[in-house]
Amino acid sequence: MRVLVVEPDKILGKTYMQQFTAAGIDAQLARDGQTAVQHIDEQKPDVLMIEMQLGAHSGIEFLHELRSYEDWADIPVIVNSSVPKEAFGVSEAAWQRLGVVRYFYKSKTSAKQLIGAILSLDKSS
């Protein structure tokens, strides 16, 4: 299972990498949307985990760009954000069109929950 984590926070990114690796997940880290696109282009992940607050671009913009590439349209997305889902005013159908399979609010989510969500998407199990 290969996961690309898009997390602008250095400490959280490093923590996720350590915990995911310990759980047997092949994880790579991108700190912004542009770097994430480069990673995806080089080696398509099985799952994308993204923070919606990306700085220059919003996570919504990034997901629209991601879905504009036919080869990347099937990558499931787990959102792990410091912004609650309701704050975006996006319908459930729109989240589904963007490929979001799970949405976690960071302050209420453990690494164990994230690992479980990632592993539940493993096509080989």
Coordinates of N, CA, C and O in Angstrom, one line a residue:
M1 N 0.9 -1.2 0.0 CA 0.0 0.0 0.0 C 0.9 1.2 0.0 O 1.7 1.4 0.9
R2 N 0.8 2.0 -1.0 CA 1.6 3.3 -1.2 C 0.7 4.5 -1.0 O -0.4 4.6 -1.6
V3 N 1.0 5.3 0.0 CA 0.3 6.5 0.4 C 1.1 7.7 0.2 O 2.3 7.8 0.6
L4 N 0.5 8.7 -0.4 CA 1.1 10.1 -0.5 C 0.4 11.0 0.5 O -0.8 11.1 0.4
V5 N 1.1 11.5 1.4 CA 0.6 12.4 2.5 C 0.9 13.8 2.1 O 2.1 14.1 1.9
V6 N -0.1 14.6 1.9 CA 0.1 16.0 1.6 C -0.2 16.8 2.9 O -1.3 17.0 3.3
E7 N 0.9 17.2 3.5 CA 0.8 17.8 4.9 C 1.8 18.9 5.0 O 3.0 18.7 5.0
P8 N 1.4 20.2 5.0 CA 2.3 21.3 5.1 C 3.1 21.4 6.4 O 4.1 22.0 6.5
D9 N 2.5 20.9 7.5 CA 3.2 21.0 8.8 C 4.3 20.0 8.9 O 4.1 18.8 8.8
K10 N 5.6 20.5 9.1 CA 6.8 19.6 9.1 C 6.7 18.6 10.2 O 7.0 17.4 9.9
I11 N 6.3 19.0 11.4 CA 6.3 18.0 12.5 C 5.2 16.9 12.3 O 5.5 15.8 12.5
L12 N 4.0 17.3 11.9 CA 3.0 16.4 11.7 C 3.4 15.4 10.5 O 3.2 14.2 10.6
G13 N 3.9 16.0 9.5 CA 4.3 15.2 8.3 C 5.3 14.1 8.8 O 5.2 12.9 8.4
K14 N 6.3 14.5 9.5 CA 7.4 13.6 10.0 C 6.7 12.5 10.9 O 7.1 11.3 10.8
T15 N 5.8 12.9 11.8 CA 5.2 12.0 12.7 C 4.3 11.0 11.9 O 4.4 9.8 12.2
Y16 N 3.6 11.4 10.9 CA 2.8 10.5 10.1 C 3.7 9.5 9.4 O 3.4 8.3 9.3
M17 N 4.8 10.0 8.8 CA 5.7 9.1 8.1 C 6.2 8.0 9.0 O 6.2 6.8 8.7
Q18 N 6.6 8.4 10.2 CA 7.1 7.4 11.2 C 6.0 6.4 11.6 O 6.3 5.2 11.6
Q19 N 4.8 6.8 11.9 CA 3.8 5.9 12.3 C 3.3 5.1 11.1 O 3.0 3.9 11.3
F20 N 3.2 5.6 10.0 CA 2.7 4.8 8.8 C 3.7 3.8 8.5 O 3.4 2.6 8.2
T21 N 5.0 4.1 8.5 CA 6.1 3.2 8.1 C 6.1 2.0 9.2 O 6.2 0.9 8.8
A22 N 5.9 2.4 10.4 CA 5.9 1.4 11.5 C 4.7 0.4 11.3 O 4.8 -0.8 11.7
A23 N 3.6 0.9 10.7 CA 2.4 0.1 10.4 C 2.6 -0.7 9.1 O 1.6 -1.4 8.7
G24 N 3.7 -0.6 8.4 CA 3.9 -1.3 7.1 C 3.4 -0.6 5.9 O 3.2 -1.2 4.9
I25 N 3.1 0.7 6.0 CA 2.6 1.5 4.9 C 3.7 2.2 4.3 O 4.5 2.8 4.9
D26 N 3.8 2.1 2.9 CA 4.8 2.8 2.2 C 4.3 4.2 2.0 O 3.4 4.4 1.1
A27 N 4.9 5.1 2.7 CA 4.4 6.5 2.7 C 5.4 7.5 2.2 O 6.6 7.4 2.5
Q28 N 5.0 8.5 1.4 CA 5.8 9.6 1.0 C 5.1 10.8 1.4 O 3.9 10.9 1.5
L29 N 5.9 11.9 1.5 CA 5.4 13.2 2.0 C 5.6 14.3 1.0 O 6.7 14.4 0.4
A30 N 4.5 15.1 0.8 CA 4.6 16.3 0.0 C 4.1 17.4 0.9 O 3.1 17.2 1.6
R31 N 4.8 18.5 0.9 CA 4.3 19.6 1.8 C 3.4 20.6 1.1 O 2.9 21.5 1.8
D32 N 3.2 20.5 -0.2 CA 2.3 21.4 -0.9 C 1.7 20.7 -2.1 O 2.2 19.6 -2.5
G33 N 0.8 21.3 -2.7 CA 0.1 20.7 -3.9 C 1.0 20.5 -5.1 O 0.9 19.5 -5.7
Q34 N 1.9 21.4 -5.4 CA 2.8 21.3 -6.5 C 3.7 20.1 -6.4 O 3.9 19.3 -7.3
T35 N 4.2 19.9 -5.2 CA 5.1 18.8 -4.9 C 4.3 17.5 -5.0 O 4.8 16.5 -5.5
A36 N 3.1 17.5 -4.5 CA 2.2 16.4 -4.5 C 2.0 15.9 -6.0 O 2.1 14.7 -6.3
V37 N 1.7 16.9 -6.9 CA 1.5 16.5 -8.3 C 2.8 15.9 -8.9 O 2.7 14.9 -9.6
Q38 N 3.9 16.4 -8.5 CA 5.2 15.8 -9.0 C 5.4 14.4 -8.5 O 5.7 13.5 -9.3
H39 N 5.1 14.1 -7.2 CA 5.1 12.8 -6.6 C 4.2 11.8 -7.4 O 4.5 10.7 -7.7
I40 N 2.9 12.3 -7.6 CA 1.9 11.5 -8.2 C 2.4 11.1 -9.6 O 2.2 10.0 -10.1
D41 N 2.9 12.1 -10.3 CA 3.4 11.9 -11.7 C 4.5 10.9 -11.8 O 4.6 10.1 -12.7
E42 N 5.4 10.9 -10.8 CA 6.5 10.0 -10.7 C 6.1 8.5 -10.3 O 6.6 7.6 -10.8
Q43 N 5.2 8.5 -9.3 CA 4.8 7.2 -8.8 C 3.4 7.3 -8.2 O 3.2 7.8 -7.1
K44 N 2.4 6.9 -9.0 CA 1.0 7.0 -8.6 C 0.8 6.3 -7.3 O 1.1 5.1 -7.2
P45 N 0.3 7.0 -6.2 CA 0.0 6.3 -5.0 C -1.3 5.5 -5.0 O -2.2 5.7 -5.9
D46 N -1.5 4.6 -4.1 CA -2.8 3.8 -4.0 C -3.8 4.7 -3.3 O -5.0 4.5 -3.5
V47 N -3.3 5.6 -2.4 CA -4.2 6.4 -1.6 C -3.5 7.8 -1.4 O -2.3 7.9 -1.3
L48 N -4.3 8.8 -1.3 CA -3.8 10.2 -1.1 C -4.4 10.6 0.3 O -5.6 10.5 0.4
M49 N -3.6 11.1 1.2 CA -4.1 11.7 2.4 C -3.7 13.2 2.4 O -2.5 13.5 2.3
I50 N -4.7 14.0 2.5 CA -4.4 15.5 2.3 C -5.0 16.4 3.4 O -6.1 16.1 3.9
E51 N -4.2 17.4 3.7 CA -4.7 18.5 4.6 C -5.3 19.5 3.6 O -4.8 19.8 2.6
M52 N -6.5 20.0 4.0 CA -7.2 21.0 3.1 C -6.6 22.4 3.1 O -6.8 23.1 2.2
Q53 N -5.8 22.7 4.1 CA -5.2 24.0 4.2 C -3.8 23.9 3.6 O -2.8 23.5 4.4
L54 N -3.6 24.2 2.4 CA -2.3 24.0 1.7 C -1.5 25.3 1.5 O -0.4 25.2 0.8
G55 N -1.9 26.4 1.9 CA -1.2 27.6 1.7 C -1.6 28.3 0.4 O -2.7 28.9 0.4
A56 N -0.8 28.2 -0.6 CA -1.1 29.0 -1.8 C -2.4 28.5 -2.5 O -3.1 29.3 -3.1
H57 N -2.7 27.2 -2.4 CA -3.9 26.7 -3.0 C -4.7 25.9 -1.9 O -4.1 25.4 -1.0
S58 N -6.0 25.9 -2.1 CA -6.8 25.2 -1.2 C -6.8 23.7 -1.6 O -6.5 23.4 -2.7
G59 N -7.1 22.9 -0.6 CA -7.3 21.5 -0.9 C -8.3 21.2 -2.0 O -8.2 20.3 -2.8
I60 N -9.4 22.0 -1.9 CA -10.5 21.8 -2.9 C -9.9 22.1 -4.3 O -10.2 21.3 -5.3
E61 N -9.1 23.1 -4.5 CA -8.5 23.4 -5.8 C -7.6 22.3 -6.2 O -7.6 21.8 -7.4
F62 N -6.8 21.8 -5.3 CA -5.9 20.7 -5.6 C -6.7 19.4 -6.0 O -6.3 18.8 -7.0
L63 N -7.8 19.1 -5.3 CA -8.6 17.9 -5.7 C -9.2 18.1 -7.1 O -9.3 17.1 -7.8
H64 N -9.7 19.3 -7.4 CA -10.2 19.5 -8.7 C -9.1 19.3 -9.8 O -9.4 18.7 -10.8
E65 N -7.9 19.8 -9.5 CA -6.8 19.6 -10.4 C -6.5 18.1 -10.6 O -6.3 17.5 -11.7
L66 N -6.4 17.4 -9.4 CA -6.1 16.0 -9.4 C -7.1 15.2 -10.3 O -6.7 14.4 -11.1
R67 N -8.4 15.5 -10.2 CA -9.4 14.8 -10.9 C -9.5 15.2 -12.4 O -10.1 14.5 -13.2
S68 N -8.8 16.3 -12.8 CA -8.7 16.6 -14.2 C -7.8 15.7 -15.0 O -7.9 15.7 -16.2
Y69 N -7.0 15.0 -14.3 CA -6.1 14.0 -15.0 C -6.7 12.6 -15.0 O -7.0 12.1 -13.9
E70 N -7.0 12.1 -16.2 CA -7.7 10.9 -16.3 C -7.0 9.7 -15.6 O -7.6 8.9 -14.9
D71 N -5.7 9.7 -15.6 CA -4.9 8.6 -15.0 C -5.0 8.6 -13.5 O -4.7 7.7 -12.8
W72 N -5.4 9.8 -12.9 CA -5.4 9.9 -11.5 C -6.8 9.9 -10.9 O -7.0 10.1 -9.7
A73 N -7.8 9.8 -11.8 CA -9.2 9.9 -11.4 C -9.7 8.9 -10.3 O -10.6 9.1 -9.6
D74 N -8.9 7.7 -10.3 CA -9.4 6.7 -9.4 C -8.6 6.6 -8.1 O -8.8 5.7 -7.3
I75 N -7.8 7.6 -7.8 CA -7.0 7.6 -6.5 C -8.0 8.0 -5.4 O -8.5 9.1 -5.4
P76 N -8.2 7.1 -4.4 CA -9.1 7.5 -3.3 C -8.4 8.5 -2.4 O -7.1 8.5 -2.2
V77 N -9.1 9.4 -1.8 CA -8.6 10.5 -1.0 C -9.2 10.4 0.4 O -10.4 10.3 0.6
I78 N -8.2 10.5 1.4 CA -8.6 10.6 2.8 C -8.2 12.0 3.2 O -7.0 12.4 3.0
V79 N -9.1 12.8 3.6 CA -8.8 14.1 4.1 C -8.6 14.0 5.6 O -9.4 13.4 6.3
N80 N -7.5 14.7 6.0 CA -7.2 14.8 7.4 C -6.8 16.3 7.6 O -5.7 16.7 7.4
S81 N -7.8 17.0 8.1 CA -7.7 18.5 8.0 C -7.9 19.1 9.4 O -8.7 18.6 10.2
S82 N -7.3 20.3 9.6 CA -7.6 21.1 10.8 C -8.8 21.9 10.6 O -9.2 22.6 11.6
V83 N -9.5 21.8 9.5 CA -10.7 22.5 9.2 C -11.9 21.4 9.2 O -11.8 20.5 8.4
P84 N -12.9 21.6 10.0 CA -14.0 20.6 9.9 C -14.7 20.6 8.6 O -14.8 21.6 7.9
K85 N -15.2 19.5 8.2 CA -15.8 19.3 6.9 C -16.9 20.3 6.6 O -17.0 20.8 5.5
E86 N -17.7 20.6 7.6 CA -18.8 21.5 7.4 C -18.4 22.9 7.1 O -19.2 23.6 6.5
A87 N -17.2 23.3 7.4 CA -16.7 24.7 7.1 C -16.6 25.0 5.7 O -16.6 26.1 5.3
F88 N -16.5 24.0 4.8 CA -16.3 24.2 3.4 C -17.6 24.4 2.6 O -17.6 24.9 1.5
G89 N -18.8 24.0 3.2 CA -20.0 24.2 2.6 C -20.1 23.4 1.3 O -20.8 23.8 0.3
V90 N -19.5 22.3 1.3 CA -19.5 21.4 0.1 C -20.4 20.2 0.4 O -20.4 19.6 1.5
S91 N -21.3 19.9 -0.6 CA -22.2 18.8 -0.4 C -21.5 17.4 -0.4 O -20.4 17.3 -0.8
E92 N -22.2 16.5 0.2 CA -21.6 15.1 0.3 C -21.4 14.6 -1.1 O -20.4 13.9 -1.4
A93 N -22.3 14.9 -2.0 CA -22.1 14.4 -3.4 C -20.9 15.0 -4.1 O -20.1 14.4 -4.8
A94 N -20.6 16.3 -3.7 CA -19.4 16.9 -4.3 C -18.1 16.3 -3.7 O -17.1 16.1 -4.4
W95 N -18.1 16.0 -2.4 CA -17.0 15.3 -1.8 C -16.7 14.0 -2.5 O -15.6 13.6 -2.8
Q96 N -17.8 13.3 -2.8 CA -17.7 12.0 -3.5 C -17.1 12.2 -4.9 O -16.3 11.4 -5.3
R97 N -17.6 13.2 -5.6 CA -17.1 13.4 -7.0 C -15.6 13.8 -6.9 O -14.8 13.5 -7.9
L98 N -15.1 14.4 -5.8 CA -13.7 14.7 -5.7 C -12.9 13.5 -5.2 O -11.7 13.6 -5.1
G99 N -13.6 12.4 -5.0 CA -12.9 11.1 -4.6 C -12.6 11.0 -3.1 O -11.8 10.1 -2.7
V100 N -13.2 11.8 -2.3 CA -13.0 11.8 -0.9 C -13.8 10.6 -0.3 O -15.0 10.6 -0.3
V101 N -13.1 9.6 0.2 CA -13.7 8.5 0.8 C -13.9 8.6 2.3 O -14.7 7.9 2.9
R102 N -13.0 9.4 3.0 CA -13.1 9.6 4.4 C -12.7 11.0 4.7 O -11.7 11.5 4.0
Y103 N -13.3 11.7 5.7 CA -12.9 13.0 6.1 C -12.7 13.0 7.6 O -13.6 12.7 8.3
F104 N -11.4 13.3 8.0 CA -11.1 13.3 9.4 C -10.8 14.7 9.8 O -10.1 15.5 9.1
Y105 N -11.2 15.1 11.0 CA -10.9 16.4 11.6 C -9.8 16.1 12.6 O -9.9 15.3 13.5
K106 N -8.6 16.7 12.3 CA -7.4 16.4 13.0 C -7.5 16.4 14.5 O -7.0 15.5 15.2
S107 N -8.2 17.4 15.1 CA -8.2 17.5 16.6 C -9.0 16.3 17.2 O -8.9 16.1 18.4
K108 N -9.7 15.5 16.4 CA -10.4 14.4 16.9 C -10.0 13.1 16.3 O -10.7 12.1 16.4
T109 N -8.8 13.0 15.7 CA -8.4 11.8 15.0 C -7.0 11.4 15.5 O -6.1 12.2 15.6
S110 N -6.9 10.1 15.7 CA -5.6 9.5 16.1 C -4.9 8.9 14.9 O -5.6 8.6 13.8
A111 N -3.6 8.7 15.0 CA -2.9 8.0 13.9 C -3.4 6.6 13.7 O -3.5 6.2 12.6
K112 N -3.9 6.0 14.7 CA -4.4 4.6 14.6 C -5.7 4.6 13.7 O -5.8 3.8 12.9
Q113 N -6.5 5.7 13.9 CA -7.7 5.8 13.0 C -7.3 6.0 11.5 O -7.9 5.5 10.6
L114 N -6.3 6.9 11.3 CA -5.8 7.1 10.0 C -5.2 5.8 9.3 O -5.5 5.5 8.2
I115 N -4.4 5.1 10.1 CA -3.8 3.9 9.6 C -4.9 2.9 9.3 O -4.9 2.2 8.2
G116 N -5.9 2.8 10.1 CA -7.1 1.9 9.8 C -7.8 2.3 8.6 O -8.1 1.4 7.7
A117 N -8.0 3.5 8.3 CA -8.7 4.0 7.1 C -7.9 3.7 5.9 O -8.4 3.3 4.9
I118 N -6.6 3.9 6.0 CA -5.7 3.6 4.8 C -5.7 2.1 4.5 O -5.9 1.7 3.4
L119 N -5.5 1.3 5.6 CA -5.4 -0.1 5.3 C -6.7 -0.7 4.9 O -6.8 -1.7 4.1
S120 N -7.9 0.0 5.2 CA -9.2 -0.5 4.7 C -9.3 -0.4 3.2 O -10.2 -1.0 2.6
L121 N -8.5 0.5 2.6 CA -8.6 0.7 1.2 C -7.6 -0.1 0.4 O -7.6 -0.1 -0.8
D122 N -6.8 -1.0 1.1 CA -5.9 -1.8 0.5 C -6.5 -2.8 -0.4 O -7.3 -3.7 0.0
K123 N -6.3 -2.7 -1.7 CA -7.0 -3.5 -2.7 C -6.5 -5.0 -2.7 O -7.1 -5.9 -3.2
S124 N -5.3 -5.2 -2.1 CA -4.7 -6.5 -2.1 C -5.2 -7.4 -1.0 O -4.9 -8.5 -0.9
S125 N -5.9 -6.8 0.0 CA -6.4 -7.6 1.1 C -7.8 -8.1 1.0 O -8.4 -7.9 0.1

